[in-house]
PDB file of C-alpha atoms in Angstrom:
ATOM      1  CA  UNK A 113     108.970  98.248  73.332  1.00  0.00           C
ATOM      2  CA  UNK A 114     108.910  96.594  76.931  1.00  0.00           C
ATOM      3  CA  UNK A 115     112.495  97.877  77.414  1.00  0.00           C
ATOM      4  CA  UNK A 116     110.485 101.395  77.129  1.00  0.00           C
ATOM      5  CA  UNK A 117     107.899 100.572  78.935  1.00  0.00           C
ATOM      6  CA  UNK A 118     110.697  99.639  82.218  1.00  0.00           C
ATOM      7  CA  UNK A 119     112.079 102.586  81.729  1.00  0.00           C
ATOM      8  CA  UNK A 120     109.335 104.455  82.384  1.00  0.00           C
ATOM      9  CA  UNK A 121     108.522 102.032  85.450  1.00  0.00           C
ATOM     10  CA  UNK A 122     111.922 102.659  86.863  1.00  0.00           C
ATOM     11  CA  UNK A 123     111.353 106.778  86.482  1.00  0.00           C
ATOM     12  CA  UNK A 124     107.775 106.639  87.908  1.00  0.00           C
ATOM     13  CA  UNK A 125     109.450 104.591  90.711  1.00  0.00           C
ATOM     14  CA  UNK A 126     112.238 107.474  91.070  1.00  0.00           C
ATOM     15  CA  UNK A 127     109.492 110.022  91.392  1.00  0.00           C
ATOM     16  CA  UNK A 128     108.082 107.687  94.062  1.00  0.00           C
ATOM     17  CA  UNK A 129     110.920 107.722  95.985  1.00  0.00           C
ATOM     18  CA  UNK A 130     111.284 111.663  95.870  1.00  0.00           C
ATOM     19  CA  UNK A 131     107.941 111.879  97.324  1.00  0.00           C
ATOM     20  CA  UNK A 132     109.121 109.474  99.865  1.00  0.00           C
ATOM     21  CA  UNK A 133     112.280 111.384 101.053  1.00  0.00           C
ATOM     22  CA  UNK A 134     109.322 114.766 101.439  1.00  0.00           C
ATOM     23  CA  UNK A 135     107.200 112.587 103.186  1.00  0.00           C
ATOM     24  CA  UNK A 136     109.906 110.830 105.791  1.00  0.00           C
ATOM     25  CA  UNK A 137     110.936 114.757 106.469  1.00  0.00           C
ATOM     26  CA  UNK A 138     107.512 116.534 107.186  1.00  0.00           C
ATOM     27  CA  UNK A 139     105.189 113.424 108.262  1.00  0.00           C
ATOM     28  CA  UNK A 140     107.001 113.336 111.863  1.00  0.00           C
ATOM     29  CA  UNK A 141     106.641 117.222 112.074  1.00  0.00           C
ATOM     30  CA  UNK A 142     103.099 117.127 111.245  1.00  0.00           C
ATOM     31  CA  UNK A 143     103.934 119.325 107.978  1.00  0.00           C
ATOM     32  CA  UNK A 144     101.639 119.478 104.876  1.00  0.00           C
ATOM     33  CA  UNK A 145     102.732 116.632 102.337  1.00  0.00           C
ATOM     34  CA  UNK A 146     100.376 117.139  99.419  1.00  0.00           C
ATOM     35  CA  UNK A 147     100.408 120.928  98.873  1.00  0.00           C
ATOM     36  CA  UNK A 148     103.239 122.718 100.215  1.00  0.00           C
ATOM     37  CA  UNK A 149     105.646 123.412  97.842  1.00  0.00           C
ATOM     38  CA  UNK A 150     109.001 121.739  98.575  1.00  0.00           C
ATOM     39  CA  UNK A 151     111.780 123.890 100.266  1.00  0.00           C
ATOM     40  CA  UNK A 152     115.524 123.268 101.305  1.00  0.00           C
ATOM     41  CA  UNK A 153     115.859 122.408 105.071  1.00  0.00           C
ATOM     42  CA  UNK A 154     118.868 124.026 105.670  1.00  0.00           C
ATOM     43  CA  UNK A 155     117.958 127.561 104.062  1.00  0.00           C
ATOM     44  CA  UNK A 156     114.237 127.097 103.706  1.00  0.00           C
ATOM     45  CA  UNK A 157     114.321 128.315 100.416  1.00  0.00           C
ATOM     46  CA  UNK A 158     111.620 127.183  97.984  1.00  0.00           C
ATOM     47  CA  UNK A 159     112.585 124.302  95.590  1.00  0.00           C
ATOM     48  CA  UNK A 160     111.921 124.952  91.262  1.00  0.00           C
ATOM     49  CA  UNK A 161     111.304 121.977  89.048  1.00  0.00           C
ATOM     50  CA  UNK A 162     115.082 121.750  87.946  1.00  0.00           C
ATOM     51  CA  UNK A 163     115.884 120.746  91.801  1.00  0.00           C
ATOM     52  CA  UNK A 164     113.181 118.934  92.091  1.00  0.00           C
ATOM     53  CA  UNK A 165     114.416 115.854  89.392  1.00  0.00           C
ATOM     54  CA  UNK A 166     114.898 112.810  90.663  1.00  0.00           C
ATOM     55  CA  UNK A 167     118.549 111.175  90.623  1.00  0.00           C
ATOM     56  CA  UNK A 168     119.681 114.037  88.050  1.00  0.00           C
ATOM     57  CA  UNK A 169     118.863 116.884  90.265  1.00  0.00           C
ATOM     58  CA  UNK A 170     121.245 115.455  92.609  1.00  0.00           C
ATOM     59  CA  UNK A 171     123.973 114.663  90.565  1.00  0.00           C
ATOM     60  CA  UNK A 172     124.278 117.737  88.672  1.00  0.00           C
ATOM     61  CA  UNK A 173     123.729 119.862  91.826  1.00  0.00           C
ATOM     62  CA  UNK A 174     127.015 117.950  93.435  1.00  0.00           C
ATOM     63  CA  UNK A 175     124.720 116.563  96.156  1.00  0.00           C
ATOM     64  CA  UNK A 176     124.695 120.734  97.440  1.00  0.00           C
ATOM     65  CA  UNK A 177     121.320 123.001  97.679  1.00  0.00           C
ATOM     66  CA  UNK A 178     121.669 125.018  95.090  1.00  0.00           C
ATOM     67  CA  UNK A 179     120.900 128.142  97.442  1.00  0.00           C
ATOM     68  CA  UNK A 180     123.164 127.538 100.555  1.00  0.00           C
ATOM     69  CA  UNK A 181     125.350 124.808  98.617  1.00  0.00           C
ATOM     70  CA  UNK A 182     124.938 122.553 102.255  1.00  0.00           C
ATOM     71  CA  UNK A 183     125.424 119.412 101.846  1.00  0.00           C
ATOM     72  CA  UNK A 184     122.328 117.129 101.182  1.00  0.00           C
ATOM     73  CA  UNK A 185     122.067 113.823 102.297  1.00  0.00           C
ATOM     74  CA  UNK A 186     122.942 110.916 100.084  1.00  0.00           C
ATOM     75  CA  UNK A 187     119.906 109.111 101.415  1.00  0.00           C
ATOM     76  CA  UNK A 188     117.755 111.219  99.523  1.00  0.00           C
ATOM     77  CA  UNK A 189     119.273 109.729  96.386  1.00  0.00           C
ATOM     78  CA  UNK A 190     119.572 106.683  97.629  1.00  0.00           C
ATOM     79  CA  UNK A 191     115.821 106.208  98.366  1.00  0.00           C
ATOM     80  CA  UNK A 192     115.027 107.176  94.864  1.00  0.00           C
ATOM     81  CA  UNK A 193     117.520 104.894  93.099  1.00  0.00           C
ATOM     82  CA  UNK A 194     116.090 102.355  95.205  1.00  0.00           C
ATOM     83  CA  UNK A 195     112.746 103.176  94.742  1.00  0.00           C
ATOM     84  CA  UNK A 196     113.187 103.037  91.223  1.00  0.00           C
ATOM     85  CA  UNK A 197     114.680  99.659  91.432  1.00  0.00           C
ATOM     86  CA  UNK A 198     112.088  98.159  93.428  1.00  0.00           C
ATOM     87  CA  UNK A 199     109.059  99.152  90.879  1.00  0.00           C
ATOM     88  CA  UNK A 200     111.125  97.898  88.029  1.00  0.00           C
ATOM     89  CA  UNK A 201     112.190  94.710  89.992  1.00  0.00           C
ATOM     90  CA  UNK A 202     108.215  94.111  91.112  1.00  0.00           C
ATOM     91  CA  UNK A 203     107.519  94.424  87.373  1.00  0.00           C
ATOM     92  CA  UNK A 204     109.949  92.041  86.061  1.00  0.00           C
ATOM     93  CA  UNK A 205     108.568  89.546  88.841  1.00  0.00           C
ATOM     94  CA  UNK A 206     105.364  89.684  88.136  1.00  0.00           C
ATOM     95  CA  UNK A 207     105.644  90.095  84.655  1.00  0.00           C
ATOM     96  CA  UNK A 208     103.893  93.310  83.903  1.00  0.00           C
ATOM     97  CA  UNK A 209     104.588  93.873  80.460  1.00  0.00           C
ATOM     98  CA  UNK A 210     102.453  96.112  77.888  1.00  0.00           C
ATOM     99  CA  UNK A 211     100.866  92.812  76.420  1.00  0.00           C
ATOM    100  CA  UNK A 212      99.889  91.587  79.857  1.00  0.00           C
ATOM    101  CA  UNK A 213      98.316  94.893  81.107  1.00  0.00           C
ATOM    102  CA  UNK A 214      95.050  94.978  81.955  1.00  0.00           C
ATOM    103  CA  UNK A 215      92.120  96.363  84.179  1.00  0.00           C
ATOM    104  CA  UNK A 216      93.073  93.499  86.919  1.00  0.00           C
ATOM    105  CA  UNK A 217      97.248  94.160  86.155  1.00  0.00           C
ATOM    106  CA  UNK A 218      97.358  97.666  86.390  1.00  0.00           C
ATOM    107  CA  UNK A 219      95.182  97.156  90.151  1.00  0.00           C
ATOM    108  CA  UNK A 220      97.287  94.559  91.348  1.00  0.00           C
ATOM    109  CA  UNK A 221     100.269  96.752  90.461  1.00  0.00           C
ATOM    110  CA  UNK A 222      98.617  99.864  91.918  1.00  0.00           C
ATOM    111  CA  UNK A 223      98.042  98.269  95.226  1.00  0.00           C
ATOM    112  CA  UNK A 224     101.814  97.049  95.281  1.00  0.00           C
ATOM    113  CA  UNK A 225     103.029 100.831  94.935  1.00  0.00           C
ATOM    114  CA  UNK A 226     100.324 101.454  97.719  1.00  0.00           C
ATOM    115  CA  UNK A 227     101.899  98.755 100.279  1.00  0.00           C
ATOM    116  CA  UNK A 228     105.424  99.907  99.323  1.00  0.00           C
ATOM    117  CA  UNK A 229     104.530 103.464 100.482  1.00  0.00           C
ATOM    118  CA  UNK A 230     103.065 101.945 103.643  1.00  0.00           C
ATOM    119  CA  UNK A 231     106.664  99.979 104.274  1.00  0.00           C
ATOM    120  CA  UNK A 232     108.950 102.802 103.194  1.00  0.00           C
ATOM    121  CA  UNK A 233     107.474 105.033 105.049  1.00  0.00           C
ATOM    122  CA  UNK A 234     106.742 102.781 108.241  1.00  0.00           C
ATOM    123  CA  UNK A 235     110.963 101.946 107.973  1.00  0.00           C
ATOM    124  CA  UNK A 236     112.247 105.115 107.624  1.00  0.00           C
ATOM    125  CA  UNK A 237     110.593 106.999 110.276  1.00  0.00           C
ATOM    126  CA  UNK A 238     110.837 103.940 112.934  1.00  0.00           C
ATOM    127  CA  UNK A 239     114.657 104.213 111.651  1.00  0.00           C
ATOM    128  CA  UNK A 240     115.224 107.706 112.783  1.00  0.00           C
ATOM    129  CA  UNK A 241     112.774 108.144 115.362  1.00  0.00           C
ATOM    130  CA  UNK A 242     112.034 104.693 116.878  1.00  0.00           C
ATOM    131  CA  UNK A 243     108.831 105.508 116.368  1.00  0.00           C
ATOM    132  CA  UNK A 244     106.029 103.367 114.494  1.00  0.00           C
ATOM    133  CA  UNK A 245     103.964 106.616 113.446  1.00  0.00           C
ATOM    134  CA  UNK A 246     100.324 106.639 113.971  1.00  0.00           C
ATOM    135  CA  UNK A 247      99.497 108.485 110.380  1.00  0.00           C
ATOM    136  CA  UNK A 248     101.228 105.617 108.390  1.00  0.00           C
ATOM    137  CA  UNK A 249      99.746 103.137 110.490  1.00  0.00           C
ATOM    138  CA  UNK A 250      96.157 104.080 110.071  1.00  0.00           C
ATOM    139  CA  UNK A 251      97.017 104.973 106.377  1.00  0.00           C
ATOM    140  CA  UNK A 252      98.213 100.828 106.235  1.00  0.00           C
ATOM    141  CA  UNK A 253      94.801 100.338 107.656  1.00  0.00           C
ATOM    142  CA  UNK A 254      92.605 102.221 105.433  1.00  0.00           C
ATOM    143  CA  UNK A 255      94.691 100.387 102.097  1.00  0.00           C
ATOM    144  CA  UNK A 256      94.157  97.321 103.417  1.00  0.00           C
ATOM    145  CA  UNK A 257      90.458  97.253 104.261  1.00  0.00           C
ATOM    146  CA  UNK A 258      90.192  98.196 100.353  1.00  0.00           C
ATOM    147  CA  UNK A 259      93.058  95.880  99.147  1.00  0.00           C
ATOM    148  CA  UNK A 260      90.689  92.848 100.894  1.00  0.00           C
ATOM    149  CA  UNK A 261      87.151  94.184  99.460  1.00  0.00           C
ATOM    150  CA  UNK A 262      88.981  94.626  96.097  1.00  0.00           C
ATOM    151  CA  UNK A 263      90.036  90.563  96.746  1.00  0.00           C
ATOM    152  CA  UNK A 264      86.647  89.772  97.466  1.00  0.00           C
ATOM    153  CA  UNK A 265      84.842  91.666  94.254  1.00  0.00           C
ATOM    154  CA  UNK A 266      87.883  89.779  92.053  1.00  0.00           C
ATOM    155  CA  UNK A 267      87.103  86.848  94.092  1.00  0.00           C
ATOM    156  CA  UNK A 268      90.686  85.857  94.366  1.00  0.00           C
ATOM    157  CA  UNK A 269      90.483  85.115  98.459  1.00  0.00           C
ATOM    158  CA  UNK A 270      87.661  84.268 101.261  1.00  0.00           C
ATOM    159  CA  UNK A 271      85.621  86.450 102.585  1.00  0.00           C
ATOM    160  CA  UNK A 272      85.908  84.624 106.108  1.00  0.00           C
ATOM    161  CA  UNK A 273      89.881  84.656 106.243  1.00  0.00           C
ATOM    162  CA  UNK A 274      90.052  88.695 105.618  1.00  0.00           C
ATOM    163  CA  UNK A 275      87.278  89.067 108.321  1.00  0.00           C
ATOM    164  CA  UNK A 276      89.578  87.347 111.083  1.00  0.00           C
ATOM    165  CA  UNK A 277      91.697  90.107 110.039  1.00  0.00           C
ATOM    166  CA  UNK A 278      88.767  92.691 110.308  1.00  0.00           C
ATOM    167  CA  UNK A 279      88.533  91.583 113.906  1.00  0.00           C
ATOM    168  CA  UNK A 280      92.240  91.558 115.001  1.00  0.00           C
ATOM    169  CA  UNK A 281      91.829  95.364 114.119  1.00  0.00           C
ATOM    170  CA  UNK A 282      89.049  96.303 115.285  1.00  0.00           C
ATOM    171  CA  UNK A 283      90.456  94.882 118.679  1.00  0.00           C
ATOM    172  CA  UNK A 284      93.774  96.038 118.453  1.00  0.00           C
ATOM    173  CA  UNK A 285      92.579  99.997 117.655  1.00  0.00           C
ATOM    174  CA  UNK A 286      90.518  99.560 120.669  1.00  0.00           C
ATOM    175  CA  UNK A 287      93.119  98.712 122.952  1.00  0.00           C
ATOM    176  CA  UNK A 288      95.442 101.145 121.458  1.00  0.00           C
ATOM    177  CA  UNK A 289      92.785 104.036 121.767  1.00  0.00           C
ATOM    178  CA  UNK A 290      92.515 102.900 125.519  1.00  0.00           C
ATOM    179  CA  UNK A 291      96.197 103.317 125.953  1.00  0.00           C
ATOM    180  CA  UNK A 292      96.278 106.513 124.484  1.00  0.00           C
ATOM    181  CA  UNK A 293      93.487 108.220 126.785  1.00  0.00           C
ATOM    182  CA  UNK A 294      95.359 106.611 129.732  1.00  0.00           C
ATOM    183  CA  UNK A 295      98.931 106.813 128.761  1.00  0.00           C
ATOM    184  CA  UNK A 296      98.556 109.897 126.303  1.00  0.00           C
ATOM    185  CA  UNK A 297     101.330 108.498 123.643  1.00  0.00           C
ATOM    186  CA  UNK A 298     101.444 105.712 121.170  1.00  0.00           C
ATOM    187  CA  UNK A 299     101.599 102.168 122.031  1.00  0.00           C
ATOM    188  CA  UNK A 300     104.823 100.370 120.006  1.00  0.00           C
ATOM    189  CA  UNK A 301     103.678  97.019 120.630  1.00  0.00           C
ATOM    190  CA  UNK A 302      99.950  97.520 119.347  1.00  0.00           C
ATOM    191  CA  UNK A 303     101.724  99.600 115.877  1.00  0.00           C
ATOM    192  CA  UNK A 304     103.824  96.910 115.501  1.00  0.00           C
ATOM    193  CA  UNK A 305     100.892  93.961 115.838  1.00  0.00           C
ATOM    194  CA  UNK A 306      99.055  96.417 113.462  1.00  0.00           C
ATOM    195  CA  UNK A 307     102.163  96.076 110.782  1.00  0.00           C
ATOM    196  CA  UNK A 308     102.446  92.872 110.970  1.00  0.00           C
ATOM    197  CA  UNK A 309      98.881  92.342 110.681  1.00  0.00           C
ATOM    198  CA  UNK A 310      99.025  94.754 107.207  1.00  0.00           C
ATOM    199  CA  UNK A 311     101.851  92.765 106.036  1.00  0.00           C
ATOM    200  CA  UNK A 312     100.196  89.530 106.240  1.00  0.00           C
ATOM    201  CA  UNK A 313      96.532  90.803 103.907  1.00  0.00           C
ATOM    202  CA  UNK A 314      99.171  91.849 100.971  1.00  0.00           C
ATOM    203  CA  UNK A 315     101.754  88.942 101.362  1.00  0.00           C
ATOM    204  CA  UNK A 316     100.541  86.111 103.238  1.00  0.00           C
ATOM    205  CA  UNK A 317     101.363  84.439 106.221  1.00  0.00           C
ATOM    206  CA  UNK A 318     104.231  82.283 105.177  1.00  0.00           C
ATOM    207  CA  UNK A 319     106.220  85.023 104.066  1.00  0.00           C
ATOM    208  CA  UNK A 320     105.386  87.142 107.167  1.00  0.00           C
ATOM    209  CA  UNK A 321     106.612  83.864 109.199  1.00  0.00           C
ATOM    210  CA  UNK A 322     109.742  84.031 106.806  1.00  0.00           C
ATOM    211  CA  UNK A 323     109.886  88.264 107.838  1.00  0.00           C
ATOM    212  CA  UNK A 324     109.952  87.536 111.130  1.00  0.00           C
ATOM    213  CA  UNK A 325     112.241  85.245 111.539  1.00  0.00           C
ATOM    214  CA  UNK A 326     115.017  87.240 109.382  1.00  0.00           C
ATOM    215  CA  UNK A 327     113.837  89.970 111.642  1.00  0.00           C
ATOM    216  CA  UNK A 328     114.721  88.197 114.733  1.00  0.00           C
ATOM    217  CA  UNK A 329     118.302  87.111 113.260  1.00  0.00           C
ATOM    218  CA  UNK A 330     118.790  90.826 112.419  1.00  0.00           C
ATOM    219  CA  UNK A 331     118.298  92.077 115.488  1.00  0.00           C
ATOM    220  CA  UNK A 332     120.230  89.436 117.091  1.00  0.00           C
ATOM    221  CA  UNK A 333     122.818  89.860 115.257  1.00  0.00           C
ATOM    222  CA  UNK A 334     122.589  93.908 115.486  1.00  0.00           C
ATOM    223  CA  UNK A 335     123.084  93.269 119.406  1.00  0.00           C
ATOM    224  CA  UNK A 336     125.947  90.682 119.215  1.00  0.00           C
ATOM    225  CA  UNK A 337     127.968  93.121 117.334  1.00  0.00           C
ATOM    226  CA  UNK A 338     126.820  96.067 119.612  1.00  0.00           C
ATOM    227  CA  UNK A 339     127.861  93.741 122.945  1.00  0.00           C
ATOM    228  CA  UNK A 340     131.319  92.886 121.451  1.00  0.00           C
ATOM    229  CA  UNK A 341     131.959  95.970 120.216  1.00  0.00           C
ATOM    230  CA  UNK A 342     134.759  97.824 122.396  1.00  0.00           C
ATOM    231  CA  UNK A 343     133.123 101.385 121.673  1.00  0.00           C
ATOM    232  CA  UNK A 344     129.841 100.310 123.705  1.00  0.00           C
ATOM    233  CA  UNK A 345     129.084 102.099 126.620  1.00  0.00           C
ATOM    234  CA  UNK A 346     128.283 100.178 129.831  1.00  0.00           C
ATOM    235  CA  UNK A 347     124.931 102.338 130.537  1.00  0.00           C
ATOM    236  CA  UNK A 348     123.177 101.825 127.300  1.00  0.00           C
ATOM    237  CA  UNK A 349     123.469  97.717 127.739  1.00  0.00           C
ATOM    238  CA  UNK A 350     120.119  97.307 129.085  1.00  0.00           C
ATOM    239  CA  UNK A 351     118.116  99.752 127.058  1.00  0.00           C
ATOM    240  CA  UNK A 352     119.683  98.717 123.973  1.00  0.00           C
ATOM    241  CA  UNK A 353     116.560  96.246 122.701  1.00  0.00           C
ATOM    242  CA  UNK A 354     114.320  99.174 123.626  1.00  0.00           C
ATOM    243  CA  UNK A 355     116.336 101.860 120.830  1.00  0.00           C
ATOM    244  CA  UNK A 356     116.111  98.772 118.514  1.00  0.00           C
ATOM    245  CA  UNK A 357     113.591 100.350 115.300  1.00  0.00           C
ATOM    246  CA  UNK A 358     111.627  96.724 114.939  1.00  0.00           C
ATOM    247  CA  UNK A 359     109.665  97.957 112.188  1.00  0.00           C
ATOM    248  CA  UNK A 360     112.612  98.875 110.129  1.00  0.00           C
ATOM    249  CA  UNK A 361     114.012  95.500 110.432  1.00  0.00           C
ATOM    250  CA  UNK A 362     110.602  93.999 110.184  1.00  0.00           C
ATOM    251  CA  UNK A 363     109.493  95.774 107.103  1.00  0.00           C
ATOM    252  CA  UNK A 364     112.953  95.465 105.072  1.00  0.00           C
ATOM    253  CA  UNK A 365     112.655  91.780 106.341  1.00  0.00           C
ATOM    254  CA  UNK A 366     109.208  91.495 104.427  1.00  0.00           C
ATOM    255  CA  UNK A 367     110.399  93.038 101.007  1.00  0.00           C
ATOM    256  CA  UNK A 368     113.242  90.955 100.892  1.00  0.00           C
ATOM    257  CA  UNK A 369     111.454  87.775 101.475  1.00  0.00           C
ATOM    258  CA  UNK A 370     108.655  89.174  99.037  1.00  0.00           C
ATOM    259  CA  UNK A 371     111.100  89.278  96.281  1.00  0.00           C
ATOM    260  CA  UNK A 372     112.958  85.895  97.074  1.00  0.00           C
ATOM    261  CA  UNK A 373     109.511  84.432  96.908  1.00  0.00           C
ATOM    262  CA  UNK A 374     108.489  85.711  93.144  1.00  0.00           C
ATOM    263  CA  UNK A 375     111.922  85.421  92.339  1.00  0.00           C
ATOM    264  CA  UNK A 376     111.460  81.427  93.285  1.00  0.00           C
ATOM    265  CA  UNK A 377     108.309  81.196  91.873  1.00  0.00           C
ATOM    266  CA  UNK A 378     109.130  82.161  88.414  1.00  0.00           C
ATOM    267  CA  UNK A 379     112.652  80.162  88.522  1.00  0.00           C
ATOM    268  CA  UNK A 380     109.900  77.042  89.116  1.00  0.00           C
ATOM    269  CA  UNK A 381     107.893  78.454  86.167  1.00  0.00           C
ATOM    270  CA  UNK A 382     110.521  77.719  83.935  1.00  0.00           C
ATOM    271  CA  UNK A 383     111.695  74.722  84.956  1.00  0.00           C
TER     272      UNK A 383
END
């Protein structure tokens, strides 16, 4: 029965992820994500439900719109595979199983999906625009206000440790409003504090020390390779750290050392 029941995590998780490939395309152009019906961006040409299935869609279509048979990209299937993976992995972890769900279960496991939209989005855009988009940020925000009064209710956390958090956002939105009547565009720094700040209320600090540091290896490493590498151009040397997408590295980072952490905390559950 629970080999069912992860099948039907892994699809919901694949459905996830097509809704994350729609989103990643239209947020950044300000385009409707909820109601507009999906459409090819090469031809424009409205998408039916038989284009629209996750993983099979794009298999059977020969990765091609069906319409102008242009080549789509194998990120969009990507994302969904890996979406898919992730909910089933997050499951497994935390052992959601049909004789463990509950009221409290199904929550926790609601606000996971919740926090993975926040990072998937957050990485994807900052990936391809450098760009830590103000939407997603305030939508990371708004989830985790709720994620800490849900806490409270449960009483699974302090009251006093959330509000410290309540405060470094309150603060940081004010200085970030103030930049953006004075500078009229988005601060990176203060959307960046914010994520990290959002990553911390659903994780905890520990792993977001863990995040960061991986973070700071990546990116490291990501500029020792671009310095040695004999295609570099000599003008782009010094503005290199400033194309670096932070938040990509910073939210992949926190996943990864999300999962190492259950996945160590259930190998010391059976020993």
């Amino acid at each position: 029965m629970n080999v069912i029941f992860n099948i039907l995590i892994f699809i919901i998780g694949t459905l996830f992820g097509s809704f994350y490939t729609l989103a990643l395309f239209r947020i950044p152009k300000r385009e409707d994500i909820t109601h507009t019906q999906s459409y090819c961006p090469k031809c424009n040409h409205k998408l039916g439900f038989f284009d629209l299935i996750p993983v099979i869609s794009y298999i059977f279509l020969g990765g091609k719109c069906k319409y102008c048979k242009q080549k789509i990209r194998p990120r969009y299937l990507l994302l969904e595979i890996l979406s898919g993976i992730l909910f089933l992995a997050f499951a497994i972890l935390t052992n959601l199983k049909i004789e463990t769900l509950s009221v409290i279960t199904i929550l926790n496991y609601s606000f996971f999906i919740l926090y993975l939209t926040f990072v998937i989005l957050i990485c994807g855009i900052d990936k391809e625009k450098r760009n830590m988009d103000k939407v997603v940020i305030i939508y990371g925000v708004v989830i985790s206000v709720i994620y800490m009064v849900y806490l409270c209710i449960i009483g699974q956390t302090s009251i006093y440790r959330y509000g410290i958090y309540l405060v470094f956002f309150i603060i940081i939105l004010l200085l970030d409003t103030i930049i953006l009547k004075r500078k009229a565009k988005n601060s990176y720094i203060n959307s960046l504090l914010l994520m990290i700040i959002i990553m911390a209320i659903f994780t905890n600090e520990y792993i977001i020390l863990c995040g960061v540091i991986m973070t700071l290896l990546a990116i490291a490493i990501f500029l020792l390779i671009n310095k040695t590498s004999h295609k570099r151009k000599d003008k782009l040397a010094t503005n290199n750290f400033n194309n670096i997408p932070i938040g990509f590295y910073l939210g992949v980072s926190n996943i990864l050392c999300v999962i190492i952490a259950l996945v160590f905390n259930n190998i010391g559950r059976t020993l």
